[in-house]
Short mmCIF file of C-alpha atoms in Angstrom, two decimals:
data_model
loop_
_atom_site.label_atom_id
_atom_site.label_comp_id
_atom_site.label_asym_id
_atom_site.label_seq_id
_atom_site.Cartn_x
_atom_site.Cartn_y
_atom_site.Cartn_z
CA UNK A 169 7.17 -45.04 -2.29
CA UNK A 170 9.22 -41.94 -2.92
CA UNK A 171 7.27 -39.17 -4.73
CA UNK A 172 10.39 -38.30 -6.71
CA UNK A 173 10.69 -41.89 -7.94
CA UNK A 174 7.01 -41.97 -8.88
CA UNK A 175 7.38 -38.76 -10.91
CA UNK A 176 10.36 -40.26 -12.74
CA UNK A 177 8.41 -43.45 -13.34
CA UNK A 178 5.45 -41.52 -14.85
CA UNK A 179 7.70 -39.66 -17.29
CA UNK A 180 9.45 -42.92 -18.21
CA UNK A 181 6.09 -44.62 -18.75
CA UNK A 182 5.25 -41.86 -21.28
CA UNK A 183 8.56 -41.74 -23.13
CA UNK A 184 9.40 -45.45 -22.82
CA UNK A 185 12.98 -44.27 -23.08
CA UNK A 186 15.30 -43.66 -20.13
CA UNK A 187 17.52 -41.31 -22.15
CA UNK A 188 14.57 -39.06 -23.08
CA UNK A 189 13.30 -39.29 -19.51
CA UNK A 190 16.65 -38.08 -18.22
CA UNK A 191 16.60 -35.17 -20.70
CA UNK A 192 13.08 -34.14 -19.68
CA UNK A 193 13.84 -34.24 -15.98
CA UNK A 194 17.39 -32.93 -16.40
CA UNK A 195 18.83 -35.95 -14.62
CA UNK A 196 21.72 -38.15 -15.53
CA UNK A 197 20.53 -41.33 -17.26
CA UNK A 198 22.14 -43.36 -14.50
CA UNK A 199 19.97 -41.50 -11.97
CA UNK A 200 16.79 -42.42 -13.88
CA UNK A 201 17.87 -46.04 -14.08
CA UNK A 202 18.69 -46.10 -10.34
CA UNK A 203 15.33 -44.56 -9.39
CA UNK A 204 13.35 -47.07 -11.45
CA UNK A 205 15.44 -49.91 -10.03
CA UNK A 206 14.83 -48.68 -6.45
CA UNK A 207 11.10 -48.56 -7.13
CA UNK A 208 11.12 -52.08 -8.56
CA UNK A 209 13.09 -53.37 -5.57
CA UNK A 210 10.74 -51.69 -3.11
CA UNK A 211 7.66 -53.19 -4.80
CA UNK A 212 9.44 -56.46 -5.65
CA UNK A 213 7.97 -56.14 -9.15
CA UNK A 214 9.32 -55.56 -12.64
CA UNK A 215 7.84 -52.37 -14.08
CA UNK A 216 9.59 -52.30 -17.48
CA UNK A 217 10.95 -54.96 -19.76
CA UNK A 218 13.15 -54.73 -22.84
CA UNK A 219 12.07 -56.46 -26.03
CA UNK A 220 15.14 -55.97 -28.18
CA UNK A 221 15.73 -52.22 -28.26
CA UNK A 222 12.13 -51.49 -27.26
CA UNK A 223 11.13 -50.61 -23.69
CA UNK A 224 7.57 -51.49 -22.66
CA UNK A 225 5.53 -51.36 -19.47
CA UNK A 226 4.72 -54.62 -17.78
CA UNK A 227 1.22 -55.32 -16.47
CA UNK A 228 2.43 -54.27 -13.02
CA UNK A 229 3.85 -51.11 -14.56
CA UNK A 230 0.48 -50.31 -16.16
CA UNK A 231 -1.25 -50.75 -12.80
CA UNK A 232 1.30 -48.62 -10.98
CA UNK A 233 0.89 -45.90 -13.59
CA UNK A 234 -2.79 -45.51 -12.64
CA UNK A 235 -2.03 -45.22 -8.95
CA UNK A 236 1.06 -43.05 -9.41
CA UNK A 237 -1.02 -40.55 -11.39
CA UNK A 238 -3.56 -40.37 -8.55
CA UNK A 239 -0.83 -40.07 -5.91
CA UNK A 240 0.94 -37.25 -7.77
CA UNK A 241 -2.34 -35.38 -8.32
CA UNK A 242 -3.27 -35.78 -4.66
CA UNK A 243 0.15 -34.53 -3.57
CA UNK A 244 -0.21 -31.45 -5.80
CA UNK A 245 -3.73 -30.86 -4.46
CA UNK A 246 -2.44 -31.06 -0.88
CA UNK A 247 0.34 -28.57 -1.60
CA UNK A 248 -2.12 -26.20 -3.24
CA UNK A 249 -4.58 -26.46 -0.35
CA UNK A 250 -1.88 -25.85 2.25
CA UNK A 251 -0.54 -22.87 0.31
CA UNK A 252 -4.08 -21.45 0.26
CA UNK A 253 -4.38 -22.03 4.01
CA UNK A 254 -1.35 -19.82 4.58
CA UNK A 255 -3.40 -16.92 3.24
CA UNK A 256 -6.76 -18.06 4.59
CA UNK A 257 -7.69 -20.81 7.00
CA UNK A 258 -9.55 -20.62 10.29
CA UNK A 259 -8.95 -18.98 13.65
CA UNK A 260 -11.02 -20.00 16.70
CA UNK A 261 -11.07 -17.58 19.63
CA UNK A 262 -12.52 -18.40 23.05
CA UNK A 263 -13.70 -15.71 25.48
CA UNK A 264 -16.35 -14.89 28.03
CA UNK A 265 -19.37 -12.84 27.04
CA UNK A 266 -18.03 -9.76 28.81
CA UNK A 267 -14.86 -9.81 26.71
CA UNK A 268 -16.61 -10.36 23.40
CA UNK A 269 -19.25 -7.72 24.11
CA UNK A 270 -17.18 -4.96 25.67
CA UNK A 271 -13.56 -5.51 24.66
CA UNK A 272 -13.16 -7.46 21.43
CA UNK A 273 -15.62 -6.25 18.76
CA UNK A 274 -13.31 -3.62 17.22
CA UNK A 275 -10.29 -5.92 17.42
CA UNK A 276 -12.18 -8.72 15.67
CA UNK A 277 -13.49 -6.26 13.07
CA UNK A 278 -10.02 -4.85 12.31
CA UNK A 279 -8.51 -8.34 12.05
CA UNK A 280 -11.27 -9.46 9.69
CA UNK A 281 -10.78 -6.36 7.52
CA UNK A 282 -7.06 -7.14 7.30
CA UNK A 283 -7.59 -10.86 6.66
CA UNK A 284 -10.95 -11.21 4.83
CA UNK A 285 -10.20 -14.77 3.68
CA UNK A 286 -9.71 -16.09 7.21
CA UNK A 287 -12.72 -17.71 8.84
CA UNK A 288 -12.88 -16.15 12.30
CA UNK A 289 -14.92 -18.14 14.84
CA UNK A 290 -15.83 -17.01 18.34
CA UNK A 291 -16.49 -19.72 20.90
CA UNK A 292 -18.13 -18.66 24.16
CA UNK A 293 -16.38 -19.78 27.35
CA UNK A 294 -18.38 -19.09 30.51
CA UNK A 295 -15.40 -19.65 32.78
CA UNK A 296 -11.62 -19.65 32.71
CA UNK A 297 -11.73 -23.36 33.46
CA UNK A 298 -13.84 -23.98 30.37
CA UNK A 299 -11.50 -21.88 28.22
CA UNK A 300 -8.48 -23.77 29.57
CA UNK A 301 -10.05 -27.14 28.80
CA UNK A 302 -10.74 -25.98 25.24
CA UNK A 303 -7.12 -24.83 24.87
CA UNK A 304 -5.80 -28.13 26.21
CA UNK A 305 -8.07 -30.10 23.88
CA UNK A 306 -7.04 -28.03 20.86
CA UNK A 307 -10.63 -26.90 20.31
CA UNK A 308 -9.63 -23.22 20.22
CA UNK A 309 -6.46 -21.46 19.09
CA UNK A 310 -6.44 -18.67 21.65
CA UNK A 311 -8.48 -17.58 24.65
CA UNK A 312 -9.09 -14.39 26.60
CA UNK A 313 -9.27 -15.20 30.30
CA UNK A 314 -9.69 -13.13 33.45
CA UNK A 315 -7.95 -15.34 36.00
CA UNK A 316 -6.36 -13.83 39.11
CA UNK A 317 -3.79 -16.63 39.22
CA UNK A 318 -2.02 -19.05 36.84
CA UNK A 319 -4.59 -21.72 36.10
CA UNK A 320 -2.54 -24.36 34.25
CA UNK A 321 1.20 -24.94 33.76
CA UNK A 322 0.61 -25.76 30.10
CA UNK A 323 -1.14 -22.46 29.42
CA UNK A 324 1.02 -19.55 28.38
CA UNK A 325 -0.61 -16.20 29.11
CA UNK A 326 0.16 -12.56 28.37
CA UNK A 327 -1.38 -9.85 30.63
CA UNK A 328 -3.28 -7.25 28.60
CA UNK A 329 -5.25 -4.94 30.86
CA UNK A 330 -6.30 -4.57 34.51
CA UNK A 331 -9.96 -4.43 35.41
CA UNK A 332 -11.72 -3.22 38.56
CA UNK A 333 -14.66 -5.12 40.00
CA UNK A 334 -17.62 -3.03 41.16
CA UNK A 335 -20.48 -3.79 43.50
CA UNK A 336 -23.52 -2.21 41.85
CA UNK A 337 -27.11 -1.53 42.76
CA UNK A 338 -30.07 0.50 41.54
CA UNK A 339 -30.14 4.28 42.22
CA UNK A 340 -33.31 3.65 44.26
CA UNK A 341 -31.80 0.83 46.31
CA UNK A 342 -31.24 1.44 50.04
CA UNK A 343 -27.51 0.77 49.61
CA UNK A 344 -27.14 3.54 47.03
CA UNK A 345 -27.20 6.27 49.68
CA UNK A 346 -24.53 4.65 51.87
CA UNK A 347 -20.89 5.72 51.62
CA UNK A 348 -19.61 2.23 52.35
CA UNK A 349 -21.09 -1.22 52.79
CA UNK A 350 -19.72 -4.10 54.83
CA UNK A 351 -19.91 -7.65 53.40
CA UNK A 352 -22.10 -8.51 56.43
CA UNK A 353 -24.69 -6.00 55.16
CA UNK A 354 -25.24 -8.15 52.07
CA UNK A 355 -26.61 -11.17 53.91
CA UNK A 356 -30.19 -9.97 53.48
CA UNK A 357 -29.74 -8.82 49.90
CA UNK A 358 -30.62 -10.73 46.74
CA UNK A 359 -27.33 -11.43 44.97
CA UNK A 360 -27.42 -11.67 41.19
CA UNK A 361 -24.70 -14.04 40.01
CA UNK A 362 -23.20 -14.93 36.67
CA UNK A 363 -22.76 -18.60 35.84
CA UNK A 364 -20.84 -20.92 38.14
CA UNK A 365 -17.11 -20.84 37.42
CA UNK A 366 -17.09 -17.21 36.30
CA UNK A 367 -13.97 -15.56 37.85
CA UNK A 368 -15.76 -12.54 39.30
CA UNK A 369 -18.49 -14.69 40.77
CA UNK A 370 -15.82 -16.82 42.45
CA UNK A 371 -14.16 -13.70 43.88
CA UNK A 372 -17.45 -12.35 45.27
CA UNK A 373 -18.41 -15.71 46.77
CA UNK A 374 -14.98 -16.01 48.41
CA UNK A 375 -15.34 -12.56 50.01
CA UNK A 376 -18.76 -13.45 51.42
CA UNK A 377 -17.47 -16.80 52.69
CA UNK A 378 -14.41 -15.22 54.31
CA UNK A 379 -16.67 -12.80 56.16
CA UNK A 380 -18.98 -15.67 57.14
CA UNK A 381 -21.88 -14.16 55.23
CA UNK A 382 -24.65 -16.56 54.25
CA UNK A 383 -26.76 -15.06 51.48
CA UNK A 384 -30.42 -15.94 51.75
CA UNK A 385 -31.42 -15.28 48.14
CA UNK A 386 -29.37 -15.67 44.97
CA UNK A 387 -30.30 -15.65 41.30
CA UNK A 388 -28.08 -16.97 38.51
CA UNK A 389 -28.02 -15.54 34.98
CA UNK A 390 -26.32 -16.47 31.73
CA UNK A 391 -26.58 -12.94 30.33
CA UNK A 392 -24.72 -9.93 31.72
CA UNK A 393 -27.29 -7.63 30.16
CA UNK A 394 -30.02 -9.47 32.05
CA UNK A 395 -28.13 -8.94 35.32
CA UNK A 396 -27.77 -5.22 34.66
CA UNK A 397 -31.47 -4.86 33.79
CA UNK A 398 -32.48 -6.71 36.95
CA UNK A 399 -30.15 -4.62 39.12
CA UNK A 400 -31.58 -1.47 37.55
CA UNK A 401 -35.06 -2.79 38.35
CA UNK A 402 -34.03 -3.09 42.01
CA UNK A 403 -34.20 -6.87 42.03
CA UNK A 404 -30.82 -7.20 43.75
CA UNK A 405 -27.11 -6.32 43.69
CA UNK A 406 -24.21 -7.73 41.72
CA UNK A 407 -20.44 -7.61 41.31
CA UNK A 408 -19.34 -7.08 37.71
CA UNK A 409 -16.21 -5.81 35.89
CA UNK A 410 -16.08 -2.05 35.42
CA UNK A 411 -16.06 -2.40 31.62
CA UNK A 412 -19.48 -4.08 31.80
CA UNK A 413 -21.22 -1.36 33.83
CA UNK A 414 -19.18 1.77 33.11
CA UNK A 415 -21.69 3.28 30.69
CA UNK A 416 -24.69 2.70 32.99
CA UNK A 417 -22.82 4.07 36.03
CA UNK A 418 -21.86 7.20 34.09
CA UNK A 419 -25.50 7.69 33.05
CA UNK A 420 -26.72 7.18 36.62
CA UNK A 421 -28.70 4.07 35.70
CA UNK A 422 -26.56 2.00 38.10
CA UNK A 423 -24.69 3.01 41.24
CA UNK A 424 -21.30 1.81 42.41
CA UNK A 425 -21.37 0.83 46.08
CA UNK A 426 -18.10 1.03 48.04
CA UNK A 427 -17.50 -2.36 49.65
CA UNK A 428 -15.46 -2.56 52.86
CA UNK A 429 -13.55 -5.52 51.50
CA UNK A 430 -10.81 -5.78 48.92
CA UNK A 431 -12.14 -6.66 45.50
CA UNK A 432 -9.07 -8.03 43.64
CA UNK A 433 -8.07 -6.49 40.35
CA UNK A 434 -8.89 -8.74 37.43
CA UNK A 435 -6.29 -9.04 34.70
CA UNK A 436 -7.47 -9.80 31.21
CA UNK A 437 -4.95 -12.19 29.68
CA UNK A 438 -4.35 -13.60 26.23
CA UNK A 439 -3.78 -17.33 26.66
CA UNK A 440 -2.76 -20.24 24.47
CA UNK A 441 -1.26 -23.69 24.90
CA UNK A 442 2.50 -23.43 25.45
CA UNK A 443 3.11 -25.96 22.66
CA UNK A 444 0.68 -24.35 20.23
CA UNK A 445 1.97 -24.04 16.67
CA UNK A 446 1.81 -20.33 15.86
CA UNK A 447 0.55 -19.89 12.31
CA UNK A 448 1.18 -16.57 10.53
CA UNK A 449 -2.52 -15.72 11.00
CA UNK A 450 -2.43 -16.45 14.72
CA UNK A 451 0.82 -14.54 15.16
CA UNK A 452 -0.69 -11.49 13.48
CA UNK A 453 -3.81 -11.72 15.64
CA UNK A 454 -1.63 -11.84 18.77
CA UNK A 455 0.36 -8.82 17.58
CA UNK A 456 -2.81 -6.86 16.83
CA UNK A 457 -4.23 -7.83 20.24
CA UNK A 458 -1.19 -6.51 22.10
CA UNK A 459 -1.34 -3.25 20.16
CA UNK A 460 -5.10 -2.94 20.71
CA UNK A 461 -4.80 -3.32 24.49
CA UNK A 462 -1.66 -1.16 24.78
#
């Protein structure tokens, strides 16, 4: 049923006069008559009947009036809600802990200050693969990933910033005094890893595998802060992005060890599904992100 026809029907059911209905809606009377006739034909029911010069609603017309009122109100409610969503709504961002802790806080704060009515949700993604799955499933609007290669043809990504990976140890560790360290030297060390699937863990594991290094002891952590504390306590060594350990290295709490193997540069990227509908809120967040990382 056409909303326009239902609106005309409701006015006609109040006036019980097609001429007055046409005047109220600023239609030609023939247009009102045609709309009512189309509605009757669609429903295969008579909605009005003429008793002499008097126009009255049929029983079917009375029933339709109840439903038409609800339909019109629901349509108005939907329009109002969607108009409100243009100013508010929700934005779900996926990122690894390192990004949210060391890169995004000020960006998220500034966006929230600019758009206080938008519900901003952060969803942790412990790997690029997890973030990509969430993008593909429509569970998040945008993700920050650190892939060294294109991970999915349906994911559109924008490079934001390059990031060095550092091999770190405690200032009291035996490796701290060495100018350079070969991957083979790490076979007897305890390696502190992030979760499986993390891009910098994958890179470190690949380097060790390529140099045929079998690590005897490894420990896996969910928290980057826990890894740094354990490295500082001389429990083992780790490879982490520079942004994660920069402050501790500058303070002398952690030491960067030069590894005689190429640690690839990580590129932080802003990623979203290539078919994603870009809302005004999302577009503004993307613009602010590019400016923030510039």
